[in-house]
């Protein structure tokens, strides 16, 4: 079995947290001096904070607080507003390593050339691929039964499971028993971990593990967060398009966006790609994903994703509201087509946001009303992330002028 899924002992995690806090508290405080991002001819225009009306003093405070460890382990923060990348900062932090204390591998200073493990931001990319396949007529509709595209798993199409649609997988409303939020992300009691052990120890295919789960609610009626849904969506893309999701995404999503840093690095022993959390990408390329959604599916004048799909991604699915995400400061959020939604209140004004989010502090935030994309990556895996606090205290006021 891949090292990524070795069990991490509680004692090792506690030791790792202690070491992390000791290092964080001892960090020197070096005042931050703003510099405009470099133009590297990657399709992103660059500019300055002043050009787009962002309060540089608030941004400087945010970066100084990140450097002091106030927001746990942040690896990068980038801001794109009004057609320009105006902030690109990288910080010291650990590479992701499953079998290390705190899931912290090598300590590095991150930079623009280093792809980052996206964790569940991957789900939003998988959603984009489903949307593109539908736009191209390869998949007929989100309302089709998932078993229309799973011919080898018809023996698991029992007890009403034929009512599970592609939309239900996208919105985490399949009705299957699985949920990741009742156990630690380091524990075999968590089905997103056990799925790997079941394949290694019982030779159980990942799709079998997901689909043999009991149907405990009518599809479409209850929210249960589980990455197995997107793993199956990856299989649906393969069966519908005759291309693995890495090939499909390269041709129809990453190619048009001039993204060349992507790596579908996490795969099961059977060869199944982890379409729920197995993607790496640089933060600048993450910005391109956000900008495409900010522009209603258009990148540099070319339609990549339909406007309707972006709208579905920005709007909570019926019933998927008022969610508090464990291990984060993200409260009262919604869930759509594998993107999250949130409305902030800033100086009496409501500001809507939708975002892709992953374990440890990976985020692509899209603010349509502010014409802005914010990308943040991090490595806070065993304590609560504080990304929303960072947004509310500094980033949103700096963007909105409040």
mmCIF file of C-alpha atoms in Angstrom:
data_model
loop_
_atom_site.group_PDB
_atom_site.id
_atom_site.type_symbol
_atom_site.label_atom_id
_atom_site.label_comp_id
_atom_site.label_asym_id
_atom_site.label_seq_id
_atom_site.Cartn_x
_atom_site.Cartn_y
_atom_site.Cartn_z
ATOM 1 C CA UNK A 1 0.000 0.000 0.000
ATOM 2 C CA UNK A 2 1.137 3.500 -0.695
ATOM 3 C CA UNK A 3 2.886 5.277 2.144
ATOM 4 C CA UNK A 4 0.207 7.953 1.911
ATOM 5 C CA UNK A 5 -2.172 5.688 3.761
ATOM 6 C CA UNK A 6 -0.110 4.282 6.626
ATOM 7 C CA UNK A 7 -1.746 4.817 9.999
ATOM 8 C CA UNK A 8 -0.415 7.711 12.087
ATOM 9 C CA UNK A 9 -0.399 7.111 15.845
ATOM 10 C CA UNK A 10 -1.978 9.595 18.230
ATOM 11 C CA UNK A 11 1.265 9.988 20.167
ATOM 12 C CA UNK A 12 3.197 10.854 17.018
ATOM 13 C CA UNK A 13 0.595 13.464 16.084
ATOM 14 C CA UNK A 14 0.768 15.064 19.543
ATOM 15 C CA UNK A 15 4.563 15.183 19.380
ATOM 16 C CA UNK A 16 4.338 16.733 15.913
ATOM 17 C CA UNK A 17 1.901 19.391 17.119
ATOM 18 C CA UNK A 18 4.206 20.237 20.035
ATOM 19 C CA UNK A 19 7.217 20.607 17.760
ATOM 20 C CA UNK A 20 5.189 22.698 15.305
ATOM 21 C CA UNK A 21 4.022 25.088 18.045
ATOM 22 C CA UNK A 22 7.558 25.449 19.402
ATOM 23 C CA UNK A 23 8.909 26.305 15.957
ATOM 24 C CA UNK A 24 6.016 28.681 15.228
ATOM 25 C CA UNK A 25 6.372 30.591 18.472
ATOM 26 C CA UNK A 26 10.108 31.029 17.892
ATOM 27 C CA UNK A 27 9.769 32.505 14.395
ATOM 28 C CA UNK A 28 11.448 35.895 14.015
ATOM 29 C CA UNK A 29 9.278 38.821 13.020
ATOM 30 C CA UNK A 30 10.689 40.425 9.853
ATOM 31 C CA UNK A 31 8.605 43.330 8.484
ATOM 32 C CA UNK A 32 7.089 42.590 5.096
ATOM 33 C CA UNK A 33 7.807 44.801 2.112
ATOM 34 C CA UNK A 34 5.300 44.478 -0.755
ATOM 35 C CA UNK A 35 6.463 43.692 -4.280
ATOM 36 C CA UNK A 36 4.307 43.275 -7.374
ATOM 37 C CA UNK A 37 4.185 39.727 -8.827
ATOM 38 C CA UNK A 38 6.590 38.931 -11.639
ATOM 39 C CA UNK A 39 5.320 38.624 -15.202
ATOM 40 C CA UNK A 40 6.374 35.133 -16.340
ATOM 41 C CA UNK A 41 4.254 35.025 -19.521
ATOM 42 C CA UNK A 42 1.943 32.319 -18.200
ATOM 43 C CA UNK A 43 -1.287 34.012 -19.290
ATOM 44 C CA UNK A 44 -1.743 36.026 -16.096
ATOM 45 C CA UNK A 45 -1.349 39.797 -16.366
ATOM 46 C CA UNK A 46 0.260 41.386 -13.316
ATOM 47 C CA UNK A 47 -0.154 44.706 -11.545
ATOM 48 C CA UNK A 48 0.034 46.358 -8.142
ATOM 49 C CA UNK A 49 -2.318 46.580 -5.186
ATOM 50 C CA UNK A 50 -2.708 50.322 -5.693
ATOM 51 C CA UNK A 51 -3.721 49.875 -9.354
ATOM 52 C CA UNK A 52 -6.782 47.853 -8.364
ATOM 53 C CA UNK A 53 -7.643 49.785 -5.208
ATOM 54 C CA UNK A 54 -6.623 47.201 -2.594
ATOM 55 C CA UNK A 55 -5.620 48.535 0.828
ATOM 56 C CA UNK A 56 -1.912 47.652 0.952
ATOM 57 C CA UNK A 57 -1.659 48.330 4.689
ATOM 58 C CA UNK A 58 -4.172 45.577 5.478
ATOM 59 C CA UNK A 59 -2.403 43.166 3.123
ATOM 60 C CA UNK A 60 0.921 43.928 4.795
ATOM 61 C CA UNK A 61 -0.620 43.181 8.189
ATOM 62 C CA UNK A 62 -1.994 39.897 6.864
ATOM 63 C CA UNK A 63 1.394 38.812 5.503
ATOM 64 C CA UNK A 64 3.166 39.813 8.720
ATOM 65 C CA UNK A 65 0.664 37.790 10.764
ATOM 66 C CA UNK A 66 1.150 34.774 8.477
ATOM 67 C CA UNK A 67 4.920 35.063 8.916
ATOM 68 C CA UNK A 68 4.414 35.096 12.682
ATOM 69 C CA UNK A 69 2.402 31.878 12.496
ATOM 70 C CA UNK A 70 -0.843 33.497 13.602
ATOM 71 C CA UNK A 71 -2.804 31.619 10.930
ATOM 72 C CA UNK A 72 -1.047 28.281 11.466
ATOM 73 C CA UNK A 73 0.894 26.996 8.466
ATOM 74 C CA UNK A 74 0.120 29.035 5.346
ATOM 75 C CA UNK A 75 2.266 28.246 2.295
ATOM 76 C CA UNK A 76 1.071 30.809 -0.235
ATOM 77 C CA UNK A 77 -1.365 33.682 -0.705
ATOM 78 C CA UNK A 78 -2.209 35.142 -4.120
ATOM 79 C CA UNK A 79 -4.761 37.791 -5.120
ATOM 80 C CA UNK A 80 -6.103 38.421 -8.636
ATOM 81 C CA UNK A 81 -8.367 41.444 -9.070
ATOM 82 C CA UNK A 82 -9.735 43.374 -12.046
ATOM 83 C CA UNK A 83 -7.804 41.280 -14.541
ATOM 84 C CA UNK A 84 -4.427 41.374 -12.786
ATOM 85 C CA UNK A 85 -2.433 39.227 -10.385
ATOM 86 C CA UNK A 86 -1.489 41.815 -7.765
ATOM 87 C CA UNK A 87 -0.241 39.723 -4.840
ATOM 88 C CA UNK A 88 1.907 36.585 -4.858
ATOM 89 C CA UNK A 89 3.560 35.624 -1.594
ATOM 90 C CA UNK A 90 5.112 32.338 -0.491
ATOM 91 C CA UNK A 91 6.084 31.205 2.982
ATOM 92 C CA UNK A 92 8.046 28.555 4.815
ATOM 93 C CA UNK A 93 6.238 25.298 5.479
ATOM 94 C CA UNK A 94 6.232 21.538 5.181
ATOM 95 C CA UNK A 95 5.581 19.333 2.197
ATOM 96 C CA UNK A 96 2.684 16.932 2.691
ATOM 97 C CA UNK A 97 3.712 13.467 3.907
ATOM 98 C CA UNK A 98 1.026 11.055 5.078
ATOM 99 C CA UNK A 99 3.181 8.915 7.379
ATOM 100 C CA UNK A 100 4.956 11.761 9.213
ATOM 101 C CA UNK A 101 3.971 13.460 12.483
ATOM 102 C CA UNK A 102 1.439 16.189 11.758
ATOM 103 C CA UNK A 103 1.590 14.918 8.122
ATOM 104 C CA UNK A 104 4.582 17.221 7.758
ATOM 105 C CA UNK A 105 7.409 16.131 5.498
ATOM 106 C CA UNK A 106 10.362 18.214 4.372
ATOM 107 C CA UNK A 107 10.488 21.833 5.553
ATOM 108 C CA UNK A 108 10.850 24.129 2.541
ATOM 109 C CA UNK A 109 10.379 27.707 1.448
ATOM 110 C CA UNK A 110 7.573 27.497 -1.095
ATOM 111 C CA UNK A 111 7.825 29.249 -4.452
ATOM 112 C CA UNK A 112 5.836 29.667 -7.652
ATOM 113 C CA UNK A 113 7.445 26.677 -9.388
ATOM 114 C CA UNK A 114 6.490 24.130 -6.711
ATOM 115 C CA UNK A 115 3.217 22.215 -7.242
ATOM 116 C CA UNK A 116 1.152 21.874 -4.077
ATOM 117 C CA UNK A 117 -1.018 18.944 -2.984
ATOM 118 C CA UNK A 118 -4.553 20.284 -3.442
ATOM 119 C CA UNK A 119 -6.399 17.708 -1.335
ATOM 120 C CA UNK A 120 -10.163 18.243 -1.846
ATOM 121 C CA UNK A 121 -9.760 21.201 -4.175
ATOM 122 C CA UNK A 122 -9.418 18.245 -6.556
ATOM 123 C CA UNK A 123 -13.169 17.639 -6.190
ATOM 124 C CA UNK A 124 -13.921 20.997 -7.794
ATOM 125 C CA UNK A 125 -11.625 20.128 -10.713
ATOM 126 C CA UNK A 126 -13.411 16.795 -11.143
ATOM 127 C CA UNK A 127 -16.703 18.696 -11.159
ATOM 128 C CA UNK A 128 -15.384 20.971 -13.914
ATOM 129 C CA UNK A 129 -14.509 17.893 -15.984
ATOM 130 C CA UNK A 130 -18.039 16.501 -15.560
ATOM 131 C CA UNK A 131 -19.440 19.868 -16.649
ATOM 132 C CA UNK A 132 -17.231 19.958 -19.736
ATOM 133 C CA UNK A 133 -18.232 16.398 -20.673
ATOM 134 C CA UNK A 134 -21.894 17.416 -20.446
ATOM 135 C CA UNK A 135 -21.248 20.614 -22.423
ATOM 136 C CA UNK A 136 -19.745 18.477 -25.190
ATOM 137 C CA UNK A 137 -22.656 16.014 -25.171
ATOM 138 C CA UNK A 138 -20.462 13.121 -24.044
ATOM 139 C CA UNK A 139 -22.515 12.788 -20.862
ATOM 140 C CA UNK A 140 -26.198 13.494 -21.438
ATOM 141 C CA UNK A 141 -27.262 15.026 -18.125
ATOM 142 C CA UNK A 142 -26.501 15.330 -14.418
ATOM 143 C CA UNK A 143 -29.885 13.703 -13.858
ATOM 144 C CA UNK A 144 -28.833 10.352 -15.299
ATOM 145 C CA UNK A 145 -28.413 7.397 -12.976
ATOM 146 C CA UNK A 146 -24.768 6.806 -12.153
ATOM 147 C CA UNK A 147 -25.260 3.185 -13.209
ATOM 148 C CA UNK A 148 -25.746 4.319 -16.802
ATOM 149 C CA UNK A 149 -21.968 4.754 -16.807
ATOM 150 C CA UNK A 150 -20.935 1.900 -14.515
ATOM 151 C CA UNK A 151 -21.671 -1.246 -16.564
ATOM 152 C CA UNK A 152 -19.382 -3.480 -14.515
ATOM 153 C CA UNK A 153 -21.149 -2.629 -11.244
ATOM 154 C CA UNK A 154 -24.771 -3.417 -12.058
ATOM 155 C CA UNK A 155 -24.777 -6.124 -9.360
ATOM 156 C CA UNK A 156 -24.593 -3.290 -6.804
ATOM 157 C CA UNK A 157 -27.575 -1.486 -8.351
ATOM 158 C CA UNK A 158 -29.956 -2.638 -5.607
ATOM 159 C CA UNK A 159 -32.375 -1.285 -3.018
ATOM 160 C CA UNK A 160 -33.117 1.938 -4.868
ATOM 161 C CA UNK A 161 -29.518 2.857 -5.730
ATOM 162 C CA UNK A 162 -30.528 3.300 -9.377
ATOM 163 C CA UNK A 163 -32.037 6.624 -8.186
ATOM 164 C CA UNK A 164 -28.560 7.999 -7.413
ATOM 165 C CA UNK A 165 -27.692 10.487 -10.141
ATOM 166 C CA UNK A 166 -24.505 12.238 -11.202
ATOM 167 C CA UNK A 167 -25.876 15.374 -9.552
ATOM 168 C CA UNK A 168 -26.208 13.536 -6.247
ATOM 169 C CA UNK A 169 -22.529 12.580 -6.326
ATOM 170 C CA UNK A 170 -21.537 16.149 -7.209
ATOM 171 C CA UNK A 171 -23.538 17.577 -4.294
ATOM 172 C CA UNK A 172 -22.711 14.910 -1.679
ATOM 173 C CA UNK A 173 -26.360 13.865 -1.477
ATOM 174 C CA UNK A 174 -26.162 10.262 -2.730
ATOM 175 C CA UNK A 175 -27.941 8.912 0.359
ATOM 176 C CA UNK A 176 -25.216 6.303 0.893
ATOM 177 C CA UNK A 177 -24.045 5.746 4.447
ATOM 178 C CA UNK A 178 -20.535 7.133 4.041
ATOM 179 C CA UNK A 179 -19.274 10.316 5.729
ATOM 180 C CA UNK A 180 -15.752 11.537 6.457
ATOM 181 C CA UNK A 181 -16.693 13.805 9.327
ATOM 182 C CA UNK A 182 -17.317 11.228 12.045
ATOM 183 C CA UNK A 183 -13.675 10.138 12.351
ATOM 184 C CA UNK A 184 -10.170 11.562 12.174
ATOM 185 C CA UNK A 185 -8.708 11.927 8.674
ATOM 186 C CA UNK A 186 -5.832 9.767 9.982
ATOM 187 C CA UNK A 187 -8.039 6.870 11.110
ATOM 188 C CA UNK A 188 -9.260 3.699 9.434
ATOM 189 C CA UNK A 189 -12.663 4.485 10.941
ATOM 190 C CA UNK A 190 -12.845 7.174 8.267
ATOM 191 C CA UNK A 191 -14.168 5.618 5.037
ATOM 192 C CA UNK A 192 -11.922 7.802 2.854
ATOM 193 C CA UNK A 193 -8.983 6.057 4.549
ATOM 194 C CA UNK A 194 -10.520 2.596 4.802
ATOM 195 C CA UNK A 195 -11.205 2.533 1.055
ATOM 196 C CA UNK A 196 -7.422 2.287 0.499
ATOM 197 C CA UNK A 197 -6.954 -0.471 3.075
ATOM 198 C CA UNK A 198 -9.864 -2.455 1.649
ATOM 199 C CA UNK A 199 -8.212 -2.479 -1.760
ATOM 200 C CA UNK A 200 -4.799 -3.441 -0.370
ATOM 201 C CA UNK A 201 -5.999 -6.081 2.095
ATOM 202 C CA UNK A 202 -9.184 -7.429 0.487
ATOM 203 C CA UNK A 203 -8.524 -6.604 -3.182
ATOM 204 C CA UNK A 204 -11.765 -4.642 -3.152
ATOM 205 C CA UNK A 205 -12.063 -2.171 -6.018
ATOM 206 C CA UNK A 206 -12.634 1.437 -4.849
ATOM 207 C CA UNK A 207 -15.905 1.697 -6.803
ATOM 208 C CA UNK A 208 -17.147 -1.497 -5.149
ATOM 209 C CA UNK A 209 -16.343 -0.126 -1.708
ATOM 210 C CA UNK A 210 -18.360 3.041 -2.365
ATOM 211 C CA UNK A 211 -21.326 1.469 -4.142
ATOM 212 C CA UNK A 212 -21.854 -1.419 -1.745
ATOM 213 C CA UNK A 213 -22.609 1.054 1.049
ATOM 214 C CA UNK A 214 -26.147 0.994 2.404
ATOM 215 C CA UNK A 215 -28.624 3.519 1.031
ATOM 216 C CA UNK A 216 -29.900 5.108 4.228
ATOM 217 C CA UNK A 217 -31.632 8.195 2.777
ATOM 218 C CA UNK A 218 -33.458 8.958 -0.438
ATOM 219 C CA UNK A 219 -30.924 10.384 -2.920
ATOM 220 C CA UNK A 220 -30.964 14.182 -2.990
ATOM 221 C CA UNK A 221 -32.333 14.630 0.526
ATOM 222 C CA UNK A 222 -29.317 14.660 2.866
ATOM 223 C CA UNK A 223 -25.740 15.977 2.808
ATOM 224 C CA UNK A 224 -22.860 13.676 3.760
ATOM 225 C CA UNK A 225 -19.365 14.769 2.849
ATOM 226 C CA UNK A 226 -17.412 11.896 1.292
ATOM 227 C CA UNK A 227 -14.697 11.933 -1.368
ATOM 228 C CA UNK A 228 -15.719 8.496 -2.613
ATOM 229 C CA UNK A 229 -18.433 10.283 -4.593
ATOM 230 C CA UNK A 230 -15.841 12.077 -6.709
ATOM 231 C CA UNK A 231 -13.718 8.949 -7.053
ATOM 232 C CA UNK A 232 -16.731 7.317 -8.716
ATOM 233 C CA UNK A 233 -17.269 10.446 -10.836
ATOM 234 C CA UNK A 234 -13.742 9.924 -12.129
ATOM 235 C CA UNK A 235 -14.823 6.461 -13.247
ATOM 236 C CA UNK A 236 -17.931 7.872 -14.912
ATOM 237 C CA UNK A 237 -15.729 10.286 -16.894
ATOM 238 C CA UNK A 238 -13.531 7.372 -17.975
ATOM 239 C CA UNK A 239 -16.437 5.181 -19.098
ATOM 240 C CA UNK A 240 -18.230 8.047 -20.848
ATOM 241 C CA UNK A 241 -15.226 9.564 -22.637
ATOM 242 C CA UNK A 242 -12.913 6.552 -22.977
ATOM 243 C CA UNK A 243 -10.247 8.748 -21.388
ATOM 244 C CA UNK A 244 -8.911 8.698 -17.828
ATOM 245 C CA UNK A 245 -9.571 11.920 -15.948
ATOM 246 C CA UNK A 246 -5.896 12.882 -16.216
ATOM 247 C CA UNK A 247 -6.104 12.651 -20.019
ATOM 248 C CA UNK A 248 -9.520 14.331 -20.238
ATOM 249 C CA UNK A 249 -8.536 17.210 -17.951
ATOM 250 C CA UNK A 250 -5.283 17.727 -19.849
ATOM 251 C CA UNK A 251 -7.081 18.092 -23.174
ATOM 252 C CA UNK A 252 -10.241 19.960 -22.252
ATOM 253 C CA UNK A 253 -9.441 21.954 -19.084
ATOM 254 C CA UNK A 254 -5.753 22.374 -18.389
ATOM 255 C CA UNK A 255 -4.737 22.670 -22.047
ATOM 256 C CA UNK A 256 -6.979 25.674 -22.813
ATOM 257 C CA UNK A 257 -5.874 27.323 -19.537
ATOM 258 C CA UNK A 258 -2.178 26.789 -20.314
ATOM 259 C CA UNK A 259 -1.784 24.851 -17.075
ATOM 260 C CA UNK A 260 1.216 22.536 -17.196
ATOM 261 C CA UNK A 261 1.956 22.007 -13.495
ATOM 262 C CA UNK A 262 -0.858 19.509 -12.836
ATOM 263 C CA UNK A 263 -0.090 16.013 -11.553
ATOM 264 C CA UNK A 264 -2.740 13.397 -10.721
ATOM 265 C CA UNK A 265 -0.269 11.893 -8.297
ATOM 266 C CA UNK A 266 -2.486 9.778 -6.032
ATOM 267 C CA UNK A 267 -3.707 6.478 -7.495
ATOM 268 C CA UNK A 268 -5.015 3.245 -6.101
ATOM 269 C CA UNK A 269 -3.157 -0.010 -6.728
ATOM 270 C CA UNK A 270 -5.839 -0.845 -9.310
ATOM 271 C CA UNK A 271 -4.829 2.275 -11.250
ATOM 272 C CA UNK A 272 -7.962 4.226 -10.288
ATOM 273 C CA UNK A 273 -7.138 7.916 -9.949
ATOM 274 C CA UNK A 274 -8.137 9.600 -6.699
ATOM 275 C CA UNK A 275 -10.479 12.142 -8.279
ATOM 276 C CA UNK A 276 -11.497 13.321 -4.812
ATOM 277 C CA UNK A 277 -8.114 14.477 -3.536
ATOM 278 C CA UNK A 278 -5.228 13.340 -5.701
ATOM 279 C CA UNK A 279 -4.148 16.405 -7.677
ATOM 280 C CA UNK A 280 -1.125 18.695 -7.446
ATOM 281 C CA UNK A 281 -0.827 22.127 -9.035
ATOM 282 C CA UNK A 282 1.030 25.397 -8.525
ATOM 283 C CA UNK A 283 -0.851 28.258 -6.826
ATOM 284 C CA UNK A 284 -0.565 30.428 -9.967
ATOM 285 C CA UNK A 285 -2.311 27.704 -11.954
ATOM 286 C CA UNK A 286 -4.939 27.467 -9.208
ATOM 287 C CA UNK A 287 -5.562 31.169 -9.835
ATOM 288 C CA UNK A 288 -6.332 30.337 -13.487
ATOM 289 C CA UNK A 289 -9.059 27.916 -12.394
ATOM 290 C CA UNK A 290 -10.554 30.611 -10.178
ATOM 291 C CA UNK A 291 -10.348 33.262 -12.905
ATOM 292 C CA UNK A 292 -12.136 30.970 -15.370
ATOM 293 C CA UNK A 293 -15.007 30.572 -12.899
ATOM 294 C CA UNK A 294 -14.935 34.297 -12.083
ATOM 295 C CA UNK A 295 -15.392 34.950 -15.817
ATOM 296 C CA UNK A 296 -18.363 32.567 -16.035
ATOM 297 C CA UNK A 297 -16.355 29.795 -17.682
ATOM 298 C CA UNK A 298 -14.246 31.881 -20.078
ATOM 299 C CA UNK A 299 -10.441 32.017 -20.087
ATOM 300 C CA UNK A 300 -8.723 34.649 -22.238
ATOM 301 C CA UNK A 301 -11.748 34.927 -24.504
ATOM 302 C CA UNK A 302 -12.237 31.171 -24.955
ATOM 303 C CA UNK A 303 -15.261 29.344 -23.554
ATOM 304 C CA UNK A 304 -13.969 26.421 -21.453
ATOM 305 C CA UNK A 305 -16.907 25.703 -19.125
ATOM 306 C CA UNK A 306 -20.536 26.645 -19.688
ATOM 307 C CA UNK A 307 -21.972 29.636 -17.853
ATOM 308 C CA UNK A 308 -24.767 27.391 -16.560
ATOM 309 C CA UNK A 309 -22.249 25.033 -14.954
ATOM 310 C CA UNK A 310 -20.486 27.908 -13.223
ATOM 311 C CA UNK A 311 -23.831 29.173 -11.935
ATOM 312 C CA UNK A 312 -24.609 25.732 -10.506
ATOM 313 C CA UNK A 313 -21.168 25.697 -8.874
ATOM 314 C CA UNK A 314 -21.793 29.090 -7.266
ATOM 315 C CA UNK A 315 -25.255 28.224 -5.897
ATOM 316 C CA UNK A 316 -25.908 25.910 -2.944
ATOM 317 C CA UNK A 317 -27.830 22.737 -3.753
ATOM 318 C CA UNK A 318 -31.264 22.531 -2.115
ATOM 319 C CA UNK A 319 -30.793 21.705 1.563
ATOM 320 C CA UNK A 320 -26.992 22.018 1.483
ATOM 321 C CA UNK A 321 -26.811 25.127 3.646
ATOM 322 C CA UNK A 322 -25.869 26.062 7.211
ATOM 323 C CA UNK A 323 -22.942 23.628 7.242
ATOM 324 C CA UNK A 324 -20.079 23.914 9.760
ATOM 325 C CA UNK A 325 -16.902 22.249 8.479
ATOM 326 C CA UNK A 326 -14.955 20.318 11.163
ATOM 327 C CA UNK A 327 -11.307 21.244 11.673
ATOM 328 C CA UNK A 328 -11.788 24.733 10.237
ATOM 329 C CA UNK A 329 -13.226 28.134 11.081
ATOM 330 C CA UNK A 330 -15.644 27.738 8.158
ATOM 331 C CA UNK A 331 -19.149 28.113 9.560
ATOM 332 C CA UNK A 332 -22.596 28.432 7.987
ATOM 333 C CA UNK A 333 -21.458 27.524 4.476
ATOM 334 C CA UNK A 334 -23.229 25.816 1.589
ATOM 335 C CA UNK A 335 -22.281 23.129 -0.916
ATOM 336 C CA UNK A 336 -23.009 23.090 -4.629
ATOM 337 C CA UNK A 337 -21.550 21.145 -7.565
ATOM 338 C CA UNK A 338 -18.469 20.209 -5.507
ATOM 339 C CA UNK A 339 -17.786 23.857 -4.695
ATOM 340 C CA UNK A 340 -18.579 25.548 -1.381
ATOM 341 C CA UNK A 341 -20.590 28.767 -0.975
ATOM 342 C CA UNK A 342 -20.569 31.523 1.612
ATOM 343 C CA UNK A 343 -22.048 35.006 2.125
ATOM 344 C CA UNK A 344 -20.021 37.414 4.244
ATOM 345 C CA UNK A 345 -21.240 40.596 5.877
ATOM 346 C CA UNK A 346 -18.790 43.485 5.625
ATOM 347 C CA UNK A 347 -19.710 46.954 6.897
ATOM 348 C CA UNK A 348 -23.391 46.206 6.369
ATOM 349 C CA UNK A 349 -22.892 44.845 2.842
ATOM 350 C CA UNK A 350 -23.358 41.225 1.833
ATOM 351 C CA UNK A 351 -20.521 39.745 -0.216
ATOM 352 C CA UNK A 352 -21.059 36.395 -1.925
ATOM 353 C CA UNK A 353 -18.256 33.939 -2.448
ATOM 354 C CA UNK A 354 -17.907 30.411 -3.799
ATOM 355 C CA UNK A 355 -14.771 28.390 -3.346
ATOM 356 C CA UNK A 356 -12.864 25.150 -3.770
ATOM 357 C CA UNK A 357 -11.434 23.888 -0.497
ATOM 358 C CA UNK A 358 -9.080 21.154 0.666
ATOM 359 C CA UNK A 359 -7.775 19.661 3.898
ATOM 360 C CA UNK A 360 -4.847 21.524 5.413
ATOM 361 C CA UNK A 361 -5.769 24.971 4.091
ATOM 362 C CA UNK A 362 -6.000 24.700 0.300
ATOM 363 C CA UNK A 363 -8.458 27.190 -1.209
ATOM 364 C CA UNK A 364 -9.542 28.920 -4.410
ATOM 365 C CA UNK A 365 -11.886 31.756 -3.346
ATOM 366 C CA UNK A 366 -14.014 33.455 -6.013
ATOM 367 C CA UNK A 367 -15.673 36.813 -5.218
ATOM 368 C CA UNK A 368 -17.863 37.771 -8.216
ATOM 369 C CA UNK A 369 -18.998 41.128 -6.788
ATOM 370 C CA UNK A 370 -15.412 42.125 -6.031
ATOM 371 C CA UNK A 371 -14.084 40.786 -9.367
ATOM 372 C CA UNK A 372 -11.477 38.903 -7.352
ATOM 373 C CA UNK A 373 -9.890 35.486 -6.915
ATOM 374 C CA UNK A 374 -7.845 34.641 -3.815
ATOM 375 C CA UNK A 375 -5.722 31.487 -3.602
ATOM 376 C CA UNK A 376 -4.319 30.222 -0.309
ATOM 377 C CA UNK A 377 -2.430 26.974 0.300
ATOM 378 C CA UNK A 378 -1.216 25.523 3.569
ATOM 379 C CA UNK A 379 -0.166 22.600 5.721
ATOM 380 C CA UNK A 380 -2.373 22.754 8.832
ATOM 381 C CA UNK A 381 -3.544 19.134 8.884
ATOM 382 C CA UNK A 382 -3.970 18.267 12.573
ATOM 383 C CA UNK A 383 -5.295 21.512 14.029
ATOM 384 C CA UNK A 384 -8.013 23.902 12.953
ATOM 385 C CA UNK A 385 -7.311 26.110 9.952
ATOM 386 C CA UNK A 386 -8.124 29.829 10.294
ATOM 387 C CA UNK A 387 -8.542 30.838 6.671
ATOM 388 C CA UNK A 388 -11.962 32.483 7.067
ATOM 389 C CA UNK A 389 -10.604 34.527 9.959
ATOM 390 C CA UNK A 390 -7.808 35.746 7.679
ATOM 391 C CA UNK A 391 -10.346 36.631 4.982
ATOM 392 C CA UNK A 392 -12.696 38.463 7.335
ATOM 393 C CA UNK A 393 -10.031 40.331 9.273
ATOM 394 C CA UNK A 394 -7.845 41.508 6.397
ATOM 395 C CA UNK A 395 -8.542 40.303 2.869
ATOM 396 C CA UNK A 396 -12.216 41.215 2.413
ATOM 397 C CA UNK A 397 -11.847 44.680 4.025
ATOM 398 C CA UNK A 398 -8.768 45.300 1.864
ATOM 399 C CA UNK A 399 -10.737 44.342 -1.258
ATOM 400 C CA UNK A 400 -13.932 46.202 -0.456
ATOM 401 C CA UNK A 401 -12.388 49.359 0.984
ATOM 402 C CA UNK A 402 -14.199 49.027 4.303
#
